[in-house]
mmCIF file of C-alpha atoms (C1' of nucleotides) in Angstrom:
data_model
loop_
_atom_site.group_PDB
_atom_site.id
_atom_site.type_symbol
_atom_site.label_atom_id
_atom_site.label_comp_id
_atom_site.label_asym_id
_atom_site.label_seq_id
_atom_site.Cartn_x
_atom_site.Cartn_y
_atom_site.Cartn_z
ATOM 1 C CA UNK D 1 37.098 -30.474 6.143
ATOM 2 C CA UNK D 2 36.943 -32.996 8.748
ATOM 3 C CA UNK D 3 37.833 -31.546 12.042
ATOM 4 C CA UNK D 4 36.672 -33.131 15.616
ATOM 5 C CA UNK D 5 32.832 -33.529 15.063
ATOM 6 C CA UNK D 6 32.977 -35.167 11.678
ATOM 7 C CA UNK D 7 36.226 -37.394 12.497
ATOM 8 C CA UNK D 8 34.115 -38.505 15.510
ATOM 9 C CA UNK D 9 30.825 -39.171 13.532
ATOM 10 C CA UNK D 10 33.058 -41.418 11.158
ATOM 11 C CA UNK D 11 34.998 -43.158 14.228
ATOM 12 C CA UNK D 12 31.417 -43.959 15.499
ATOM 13 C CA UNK D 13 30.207 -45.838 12.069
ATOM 14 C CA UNK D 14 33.371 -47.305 11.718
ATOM 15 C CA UNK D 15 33.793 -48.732 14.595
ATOM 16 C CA UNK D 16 30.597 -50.538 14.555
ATOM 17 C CA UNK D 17 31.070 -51.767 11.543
ATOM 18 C CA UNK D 18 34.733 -52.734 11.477
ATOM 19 C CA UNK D 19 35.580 -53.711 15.752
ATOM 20 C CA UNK D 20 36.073 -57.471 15.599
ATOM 21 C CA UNK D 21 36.558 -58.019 11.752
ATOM 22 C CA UNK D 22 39.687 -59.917 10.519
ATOM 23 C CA UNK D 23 41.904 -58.600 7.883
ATOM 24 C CA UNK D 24 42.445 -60.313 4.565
ATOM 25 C CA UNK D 25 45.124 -58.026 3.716
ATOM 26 C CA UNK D 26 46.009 -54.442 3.348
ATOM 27 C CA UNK D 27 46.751 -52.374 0.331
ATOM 28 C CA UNK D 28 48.958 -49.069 0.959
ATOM 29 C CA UNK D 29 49.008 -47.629 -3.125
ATOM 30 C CA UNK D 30 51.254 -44.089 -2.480
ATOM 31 C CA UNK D 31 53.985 -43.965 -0.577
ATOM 32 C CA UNK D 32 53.582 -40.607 0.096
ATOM 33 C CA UNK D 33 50.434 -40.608 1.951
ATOM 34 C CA UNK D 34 52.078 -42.666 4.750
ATOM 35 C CA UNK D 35 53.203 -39.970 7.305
ATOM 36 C CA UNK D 36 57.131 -40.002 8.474
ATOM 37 C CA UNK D 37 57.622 -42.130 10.795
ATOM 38 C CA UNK D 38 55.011 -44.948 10.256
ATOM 39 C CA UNK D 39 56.267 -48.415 10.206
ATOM 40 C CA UNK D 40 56.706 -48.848 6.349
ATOM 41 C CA UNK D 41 55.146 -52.637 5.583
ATOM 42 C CA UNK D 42 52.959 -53.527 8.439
ATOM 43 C CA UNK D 43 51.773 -56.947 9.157
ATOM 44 C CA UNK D 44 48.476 -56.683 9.205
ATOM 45 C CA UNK D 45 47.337 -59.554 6.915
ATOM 46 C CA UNK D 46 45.251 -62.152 9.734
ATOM 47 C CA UNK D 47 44.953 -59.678 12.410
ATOM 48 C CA UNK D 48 42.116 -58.264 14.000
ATOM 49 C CA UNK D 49 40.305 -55.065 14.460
ATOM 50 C CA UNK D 50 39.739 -54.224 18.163
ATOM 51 C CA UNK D 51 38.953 -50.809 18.102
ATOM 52 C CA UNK D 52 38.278 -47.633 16.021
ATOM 53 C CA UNK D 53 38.240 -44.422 17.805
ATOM 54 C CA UNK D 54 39.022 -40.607 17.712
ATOM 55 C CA UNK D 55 42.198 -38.678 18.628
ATOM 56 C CA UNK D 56 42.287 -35.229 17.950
ATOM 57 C CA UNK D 57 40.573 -34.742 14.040
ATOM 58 C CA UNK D 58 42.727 -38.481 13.655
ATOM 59 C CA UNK D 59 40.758 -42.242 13.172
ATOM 60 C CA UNK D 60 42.591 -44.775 14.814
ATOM 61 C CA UNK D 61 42.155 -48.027 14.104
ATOM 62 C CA UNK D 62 43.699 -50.238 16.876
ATOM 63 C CA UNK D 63 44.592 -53.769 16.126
ATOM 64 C CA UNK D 64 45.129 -56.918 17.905
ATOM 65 C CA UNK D 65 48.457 -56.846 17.285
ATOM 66 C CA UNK D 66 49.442 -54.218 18.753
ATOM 67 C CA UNK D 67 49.684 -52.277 15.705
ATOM 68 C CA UNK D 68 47.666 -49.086 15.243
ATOM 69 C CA UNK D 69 46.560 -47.677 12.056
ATOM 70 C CA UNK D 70 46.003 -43.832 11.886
ATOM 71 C CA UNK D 71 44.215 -41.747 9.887
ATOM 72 C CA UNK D 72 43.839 -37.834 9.254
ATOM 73 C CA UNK D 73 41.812 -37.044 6.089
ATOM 74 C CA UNK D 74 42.822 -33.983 5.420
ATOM 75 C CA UNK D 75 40.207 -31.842 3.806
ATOM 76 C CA UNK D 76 38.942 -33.724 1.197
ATOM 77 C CA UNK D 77 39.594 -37.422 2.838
ATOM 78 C CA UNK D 78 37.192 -40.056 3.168
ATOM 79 C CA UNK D 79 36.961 -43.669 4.984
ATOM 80 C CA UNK D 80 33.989 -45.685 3.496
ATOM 81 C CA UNK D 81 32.836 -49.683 4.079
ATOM 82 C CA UNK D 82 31.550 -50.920 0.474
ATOM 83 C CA UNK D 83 31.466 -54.191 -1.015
ATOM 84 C CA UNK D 84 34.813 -55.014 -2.546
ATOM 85 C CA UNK D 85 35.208 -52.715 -6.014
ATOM 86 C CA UNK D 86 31.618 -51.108 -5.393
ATOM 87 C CA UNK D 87 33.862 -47.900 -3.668
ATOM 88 C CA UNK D 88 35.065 -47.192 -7.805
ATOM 89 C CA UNK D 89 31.579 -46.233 -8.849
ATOM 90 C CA UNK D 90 31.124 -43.821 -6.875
ATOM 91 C CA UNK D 91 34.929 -42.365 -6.443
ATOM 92 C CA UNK D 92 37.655 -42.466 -9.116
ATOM 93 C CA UNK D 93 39.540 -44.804 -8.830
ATOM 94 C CA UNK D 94 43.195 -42.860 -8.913
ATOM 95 C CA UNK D 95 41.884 -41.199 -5.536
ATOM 96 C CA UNK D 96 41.881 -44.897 -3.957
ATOM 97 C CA UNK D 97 45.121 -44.392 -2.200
ATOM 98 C CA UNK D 98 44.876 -47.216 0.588
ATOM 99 C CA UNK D 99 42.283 -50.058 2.076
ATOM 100 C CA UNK D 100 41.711 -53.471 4.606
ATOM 101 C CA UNK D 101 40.379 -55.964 2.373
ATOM 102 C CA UNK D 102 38.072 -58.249 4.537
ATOM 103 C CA UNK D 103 37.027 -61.853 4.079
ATOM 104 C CA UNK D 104 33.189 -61.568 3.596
ATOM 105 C CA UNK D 105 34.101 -59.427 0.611
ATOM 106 C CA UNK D 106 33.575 -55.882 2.332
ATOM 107 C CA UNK D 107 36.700 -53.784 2.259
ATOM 108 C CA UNK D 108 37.667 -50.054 3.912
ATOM 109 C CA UNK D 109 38.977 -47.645 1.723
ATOM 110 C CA UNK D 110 40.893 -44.720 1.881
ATOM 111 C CA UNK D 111 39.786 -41.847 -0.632
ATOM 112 C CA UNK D 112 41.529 -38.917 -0.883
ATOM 113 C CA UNK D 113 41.681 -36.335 -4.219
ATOM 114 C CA UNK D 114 43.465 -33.510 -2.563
ATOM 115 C CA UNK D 115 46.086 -36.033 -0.951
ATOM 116 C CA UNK D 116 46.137 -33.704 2.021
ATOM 117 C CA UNK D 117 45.190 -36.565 4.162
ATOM 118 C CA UNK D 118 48.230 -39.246 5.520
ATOM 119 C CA UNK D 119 48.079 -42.527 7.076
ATOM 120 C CA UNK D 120 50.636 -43.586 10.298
ATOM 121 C CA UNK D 121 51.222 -46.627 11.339
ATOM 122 C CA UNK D 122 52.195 -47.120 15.079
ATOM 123 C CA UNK D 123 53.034 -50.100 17.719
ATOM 124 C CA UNK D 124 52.707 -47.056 20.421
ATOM 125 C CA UNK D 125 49.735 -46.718 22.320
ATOM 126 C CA UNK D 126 49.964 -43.201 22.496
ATOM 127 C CA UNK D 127 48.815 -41.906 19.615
ATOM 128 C CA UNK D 128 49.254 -37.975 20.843
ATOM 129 C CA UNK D 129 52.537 -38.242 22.110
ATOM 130 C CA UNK D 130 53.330 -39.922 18.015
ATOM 131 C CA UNK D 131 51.902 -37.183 16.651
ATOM 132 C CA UNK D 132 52.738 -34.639 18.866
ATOM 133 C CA UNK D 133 49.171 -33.381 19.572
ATOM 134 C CA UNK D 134 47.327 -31.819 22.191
ATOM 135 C CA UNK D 135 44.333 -33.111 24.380
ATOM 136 C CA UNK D 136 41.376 -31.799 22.399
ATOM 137 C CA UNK D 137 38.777 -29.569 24.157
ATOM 138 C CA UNK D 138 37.084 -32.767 25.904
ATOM 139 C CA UNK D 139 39.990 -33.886 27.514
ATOM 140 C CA UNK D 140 41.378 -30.657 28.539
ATOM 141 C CA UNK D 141 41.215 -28.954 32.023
ATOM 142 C CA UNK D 142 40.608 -25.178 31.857
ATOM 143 C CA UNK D 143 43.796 -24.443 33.962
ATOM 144 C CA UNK D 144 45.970 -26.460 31.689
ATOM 145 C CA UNK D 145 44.597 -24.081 28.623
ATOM 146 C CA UNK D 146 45.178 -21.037 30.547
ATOM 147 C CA UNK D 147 48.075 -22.069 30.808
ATOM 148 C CA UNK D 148 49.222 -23.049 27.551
ATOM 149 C CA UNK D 149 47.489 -19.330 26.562
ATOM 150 C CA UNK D 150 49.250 -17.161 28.888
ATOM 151 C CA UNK D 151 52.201 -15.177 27.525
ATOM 152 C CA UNK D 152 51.159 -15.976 23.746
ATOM 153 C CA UNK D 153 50.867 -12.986 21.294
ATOM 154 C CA UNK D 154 49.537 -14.776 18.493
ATOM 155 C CA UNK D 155 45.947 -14.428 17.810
ATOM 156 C CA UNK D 156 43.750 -16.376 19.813
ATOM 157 C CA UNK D 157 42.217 -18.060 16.427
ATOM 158 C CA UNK D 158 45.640 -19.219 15.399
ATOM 159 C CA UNK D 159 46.117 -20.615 18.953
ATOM 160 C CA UNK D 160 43.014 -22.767 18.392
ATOM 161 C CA UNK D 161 43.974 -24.032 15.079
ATOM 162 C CA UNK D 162 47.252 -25.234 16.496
ATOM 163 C CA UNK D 163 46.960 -28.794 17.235
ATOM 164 C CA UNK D 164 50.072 -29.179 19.680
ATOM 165 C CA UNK D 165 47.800 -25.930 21.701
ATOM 166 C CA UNK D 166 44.561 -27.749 21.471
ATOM 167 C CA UNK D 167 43.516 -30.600 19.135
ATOM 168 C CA UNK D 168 40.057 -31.679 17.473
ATOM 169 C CA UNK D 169 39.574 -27.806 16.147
ATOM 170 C CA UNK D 170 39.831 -26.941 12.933
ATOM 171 C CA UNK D 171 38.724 -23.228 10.915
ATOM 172 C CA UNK D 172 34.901 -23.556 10.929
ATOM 173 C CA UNK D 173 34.520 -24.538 15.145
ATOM 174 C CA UNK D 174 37.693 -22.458 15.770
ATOM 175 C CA UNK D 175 35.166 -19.472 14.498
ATOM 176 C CA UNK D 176 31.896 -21.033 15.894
ATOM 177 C CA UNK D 177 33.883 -21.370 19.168
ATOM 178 C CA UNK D 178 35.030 -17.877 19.678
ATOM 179 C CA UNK D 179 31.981 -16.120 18.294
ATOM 180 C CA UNK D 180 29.717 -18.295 21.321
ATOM 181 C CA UNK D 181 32.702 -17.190 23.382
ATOM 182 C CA UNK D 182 32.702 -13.717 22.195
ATOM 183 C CA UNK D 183 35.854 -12.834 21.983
ATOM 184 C CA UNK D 184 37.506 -11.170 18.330
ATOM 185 C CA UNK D 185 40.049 -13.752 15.835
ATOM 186 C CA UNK D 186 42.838 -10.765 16.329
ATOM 187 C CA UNK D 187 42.526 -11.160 20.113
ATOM 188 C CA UNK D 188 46.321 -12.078 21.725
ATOM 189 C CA UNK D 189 46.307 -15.367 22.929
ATOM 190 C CA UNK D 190 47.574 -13.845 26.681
ATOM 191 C CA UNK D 191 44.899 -11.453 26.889
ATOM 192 C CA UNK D 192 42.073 -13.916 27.227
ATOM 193 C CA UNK D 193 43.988 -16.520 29.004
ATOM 194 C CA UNK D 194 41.481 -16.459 32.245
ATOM 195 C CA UNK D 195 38.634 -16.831 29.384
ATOM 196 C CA UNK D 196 40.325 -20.493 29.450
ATOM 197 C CA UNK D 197 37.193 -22.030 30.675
ATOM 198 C CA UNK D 198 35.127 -20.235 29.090
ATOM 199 C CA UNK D 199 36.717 -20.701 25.842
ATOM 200 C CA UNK D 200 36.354 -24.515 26.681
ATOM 201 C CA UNK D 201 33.184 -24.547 27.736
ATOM 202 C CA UNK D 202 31.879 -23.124 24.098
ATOM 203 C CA UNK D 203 33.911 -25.185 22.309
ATOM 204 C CA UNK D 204 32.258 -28.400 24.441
ATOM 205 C CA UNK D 205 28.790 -27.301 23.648
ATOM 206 C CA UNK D 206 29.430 -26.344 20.047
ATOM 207 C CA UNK D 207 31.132 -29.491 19.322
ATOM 208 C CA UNK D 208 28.693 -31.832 20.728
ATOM 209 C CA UNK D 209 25.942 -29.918 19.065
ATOM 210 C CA UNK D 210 27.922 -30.486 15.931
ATOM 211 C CA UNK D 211 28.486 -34.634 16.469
ATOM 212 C CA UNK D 212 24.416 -34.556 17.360
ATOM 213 C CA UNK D 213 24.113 -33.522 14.203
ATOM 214 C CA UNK D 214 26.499 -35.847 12.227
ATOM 215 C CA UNK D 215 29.233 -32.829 11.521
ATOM 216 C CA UNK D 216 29.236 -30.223 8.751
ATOM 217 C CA UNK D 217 29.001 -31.206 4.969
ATOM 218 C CA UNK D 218 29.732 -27.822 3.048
ATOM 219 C CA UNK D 219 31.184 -30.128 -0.046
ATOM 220 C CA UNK D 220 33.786 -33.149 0.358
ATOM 221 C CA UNK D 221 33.060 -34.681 4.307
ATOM 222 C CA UNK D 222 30.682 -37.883 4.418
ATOM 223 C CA UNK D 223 30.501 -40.169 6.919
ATOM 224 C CA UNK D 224 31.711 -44.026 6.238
ATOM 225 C CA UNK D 225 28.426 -44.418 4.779
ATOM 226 C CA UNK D 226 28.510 -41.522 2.064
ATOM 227 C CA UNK D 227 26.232 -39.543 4.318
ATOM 228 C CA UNK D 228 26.195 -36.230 4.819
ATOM 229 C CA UNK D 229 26.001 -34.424 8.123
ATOM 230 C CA UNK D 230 23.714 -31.399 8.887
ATOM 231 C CA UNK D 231 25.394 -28.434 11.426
ATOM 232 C CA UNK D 232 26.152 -26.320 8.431
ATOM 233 C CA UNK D 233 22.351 -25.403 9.273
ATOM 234 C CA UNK D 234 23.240 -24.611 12.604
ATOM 235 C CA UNK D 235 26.363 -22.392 11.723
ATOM 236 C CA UNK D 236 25.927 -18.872 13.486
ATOM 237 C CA UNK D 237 29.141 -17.073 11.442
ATOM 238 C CA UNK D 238 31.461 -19.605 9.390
ATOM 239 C CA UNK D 239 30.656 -19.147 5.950
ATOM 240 C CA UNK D 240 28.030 -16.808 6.451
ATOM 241 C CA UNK D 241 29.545 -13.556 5.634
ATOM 242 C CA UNK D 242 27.123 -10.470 4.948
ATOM 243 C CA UNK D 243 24.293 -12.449 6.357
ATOM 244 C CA UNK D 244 22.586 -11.488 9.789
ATOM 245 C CA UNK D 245 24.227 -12.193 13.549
ATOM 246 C CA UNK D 246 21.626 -14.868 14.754
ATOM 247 C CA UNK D 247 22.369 -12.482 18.040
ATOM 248 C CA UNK D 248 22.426 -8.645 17.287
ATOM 249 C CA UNK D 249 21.963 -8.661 13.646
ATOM 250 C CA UNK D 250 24.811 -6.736 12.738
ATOM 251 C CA UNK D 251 26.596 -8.164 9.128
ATOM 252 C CA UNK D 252 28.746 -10.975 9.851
ATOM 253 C CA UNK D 253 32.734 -10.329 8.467
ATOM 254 C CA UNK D 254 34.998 -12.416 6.834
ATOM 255 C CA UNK D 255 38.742 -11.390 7.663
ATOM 256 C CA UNK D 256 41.745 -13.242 7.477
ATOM 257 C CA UNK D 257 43.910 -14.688 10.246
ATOM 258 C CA UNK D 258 46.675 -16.988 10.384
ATOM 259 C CA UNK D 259 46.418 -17.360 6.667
ATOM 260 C CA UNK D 260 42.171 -19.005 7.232
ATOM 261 C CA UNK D 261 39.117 -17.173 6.180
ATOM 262 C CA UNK D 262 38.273 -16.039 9.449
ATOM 263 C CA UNK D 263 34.499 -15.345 10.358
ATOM 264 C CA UNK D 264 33.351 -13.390 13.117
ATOM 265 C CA UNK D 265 30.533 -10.672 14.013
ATOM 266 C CA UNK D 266 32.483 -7.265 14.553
ATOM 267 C CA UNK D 267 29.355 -6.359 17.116
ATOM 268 C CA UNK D 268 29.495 -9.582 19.994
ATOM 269 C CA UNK D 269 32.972 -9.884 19.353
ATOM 270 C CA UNK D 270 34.637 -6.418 19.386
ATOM 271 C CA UNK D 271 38.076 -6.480 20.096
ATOM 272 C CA UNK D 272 38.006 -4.056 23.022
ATOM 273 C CA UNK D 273 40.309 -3.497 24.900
ATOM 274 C CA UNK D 274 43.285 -2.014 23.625
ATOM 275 C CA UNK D 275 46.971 -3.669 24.547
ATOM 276 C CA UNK D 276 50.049 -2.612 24.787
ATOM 277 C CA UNK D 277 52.120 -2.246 21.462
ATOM 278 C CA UNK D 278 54.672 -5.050 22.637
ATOM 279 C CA UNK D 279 51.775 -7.225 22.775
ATOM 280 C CA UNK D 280 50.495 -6.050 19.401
ATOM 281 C CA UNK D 281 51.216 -8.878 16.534
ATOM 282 C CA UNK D 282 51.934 -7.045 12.713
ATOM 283 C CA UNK D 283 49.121 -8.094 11.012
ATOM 284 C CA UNK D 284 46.115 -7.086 13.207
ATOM 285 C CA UNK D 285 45.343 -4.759 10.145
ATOM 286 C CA UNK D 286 42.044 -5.982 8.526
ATOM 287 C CA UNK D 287 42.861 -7.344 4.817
ATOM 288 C "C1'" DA Y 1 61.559 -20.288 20.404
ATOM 289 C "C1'" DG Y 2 57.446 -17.840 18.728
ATOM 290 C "C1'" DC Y 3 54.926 -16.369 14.951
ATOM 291 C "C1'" DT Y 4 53.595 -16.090 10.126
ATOM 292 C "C1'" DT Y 5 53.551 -17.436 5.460
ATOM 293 C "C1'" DC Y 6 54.103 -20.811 1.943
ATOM 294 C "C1'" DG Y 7 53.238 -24.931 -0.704
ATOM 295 C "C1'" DC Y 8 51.299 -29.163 -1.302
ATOM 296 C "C1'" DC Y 9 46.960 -30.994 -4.203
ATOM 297 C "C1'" DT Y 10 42.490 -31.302 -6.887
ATOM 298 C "C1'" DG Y 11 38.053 -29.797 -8.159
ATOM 299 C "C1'" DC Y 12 34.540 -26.533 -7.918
ATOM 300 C "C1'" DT Y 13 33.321 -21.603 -8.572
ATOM 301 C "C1'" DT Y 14 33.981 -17.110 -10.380
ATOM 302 C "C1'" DG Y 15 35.046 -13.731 -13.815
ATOM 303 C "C1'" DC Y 16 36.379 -12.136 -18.215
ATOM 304 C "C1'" DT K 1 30.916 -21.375 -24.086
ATOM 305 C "C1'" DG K 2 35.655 -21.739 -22.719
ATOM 306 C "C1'" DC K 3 39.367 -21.134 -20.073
ATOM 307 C "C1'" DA K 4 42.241 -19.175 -16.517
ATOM 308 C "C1'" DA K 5 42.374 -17.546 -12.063
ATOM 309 C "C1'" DG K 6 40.689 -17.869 -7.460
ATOM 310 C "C1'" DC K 7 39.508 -20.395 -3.551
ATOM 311 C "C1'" DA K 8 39.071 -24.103 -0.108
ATOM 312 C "C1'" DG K 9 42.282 -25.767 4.010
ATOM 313 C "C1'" DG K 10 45.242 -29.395 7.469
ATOM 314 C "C1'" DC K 11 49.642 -29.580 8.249
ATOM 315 C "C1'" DG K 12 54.578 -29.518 7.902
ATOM 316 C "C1'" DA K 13 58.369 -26.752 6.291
ATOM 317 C "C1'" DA K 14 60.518 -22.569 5.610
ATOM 318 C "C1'" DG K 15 61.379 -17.880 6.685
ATOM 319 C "C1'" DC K 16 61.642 -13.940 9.748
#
DNA sequence: AGCTTCGCCTGCTTGC
DNA sequence: TGCAAGCAGGCGAAGC
């Protein structure tokens, strides 16, 4: 589940590895892991690897001809360097959907089982505007959230999960976010609007607390080395149902919201106040 | 348009 | 032990 702290961990290793390599060729396997819209057989035989970086939970890889190569993994994607063929021992081999064969013999490939990952291919420099994304919580200025918050009846968890909203979050530091925010899943979007900052500013120190620690490895995510990262130690409610609040104690709950296991501790984040009914969404009843 | 649910896909876990 | 059902979830599509 590679949201902004693992995508940026991986960005990091790849891009010192990969920044200045040439590519032999490229090898795109399934056609349906390239993403509508990408340029269907890029050039990219000879051409060179400037840079690798992170947009939103994305890996771009920019090259020096002006094509850009962009990656979301999904849940269960990976992006490893290994000697040419050495990736099949330790992945099958069907999962090997697409790869940059370089000249020295190393190669990048693209593994993904649950195919839930896509690849785009892009001249544009503007790789949020192609995919239609929002500036994640780094880039964003509190007033700009407020105001993308203010009206909205969904529930503040969906909000955060909503890339064109914010990107970079996905279901375990939407929950880590709002529980060091304090503020309930089931909370309307609206009604914590002037929590903007706030809201940002938890979601800044969670995530960089998160890319200190190489991201969160619960089963599939390793960095391009087959790593694993280490903030699922550091987790204070996703996945952690029944256990202890690392605050007050009280059992943390798993609910669901917007479709996601949603956890959250019902004693820091109690949905308080109560709102009018027209602001009230259907499905604020606990399942 | 806003909001919610569904389905894609595979592999691991759970329960009978 | 074996097998089916359940679950995980990013994201786009469909439905309301």
């Amino acid at each position: 589940m590679p949201e902004l702290p693992e995508v940026e961990t991986i960005s990091r290793g790849l891009a010192a590895v990969l920044e200045s390599r040439t590519v032999e060729r490229a090898f795109f396997k399934r056609p349906d892991i390239m993403r509508k819209g990408s340029i269907k057989r890029p050039g990219l035989s000879g051409c060179r690897i400037d840079t690798v970086e992170r947009t939103g939970k994305n890996v771009v890889i920019r090259f020096d001809n002006s094509f850009s190569m962009v990656v979301n993994l999904g849940m269960s994607g990976r992006l490893v360097v290994r000697r040419r063929g050495e990736a099949y021992e330790e992945m099958k081999r069907k999962h090997v959907h697409a790869g940059l064969v370089f000249p020295d013999g190393m190669e990048l490939v693209f593994y993904d089982p649950r195919r839930f990952g896509s690849i785009l291919i892009t001249r544009s420099r503007d790789i949020r505007r192609v995919l239609g994304i929002a500036e994640d919580p780094f880039q964003m200025k509190p007033r700009e959230m407020q105001e993308r918050l203010e009206g909205r009846s969904a529930s503040i968890k969906a909000l955060l999960l909503d890339q064109k909203i914010i990107s970079g979050l996905g279901n375990i530091y939407a929950d880590e976010t709002l529980f060091d925010a304090r503020i309930h899943p089931l909370t309307p979007g609206g009604t914590v609007a002037t929590q903007a900052r706030a809201i940002l500013s938890s979601a800044r120190k969670i995530l960089k607390k998160a890319i200190a620690h190489g991201g969160t490895t619960f089963r599939d995510y390793r960095t391009h080395d087959g790593e694993r990262g280490s903030f699922q130690n550091h987790l204070a409610v996703y996945g952690r149902t029944g256990e202890e609040c690392k605050r007050c104690a009280a059992g943390i709950e798993r609910i669901l919201v917007a479709g996601r296991s949603t956890h959250f501790c019902p004693r820091c984040q109690e949905l308080t106040k109560r709102r009018p009914a027209s602001l009230r969404s259907g499905n604020e009843r606990r399942r």
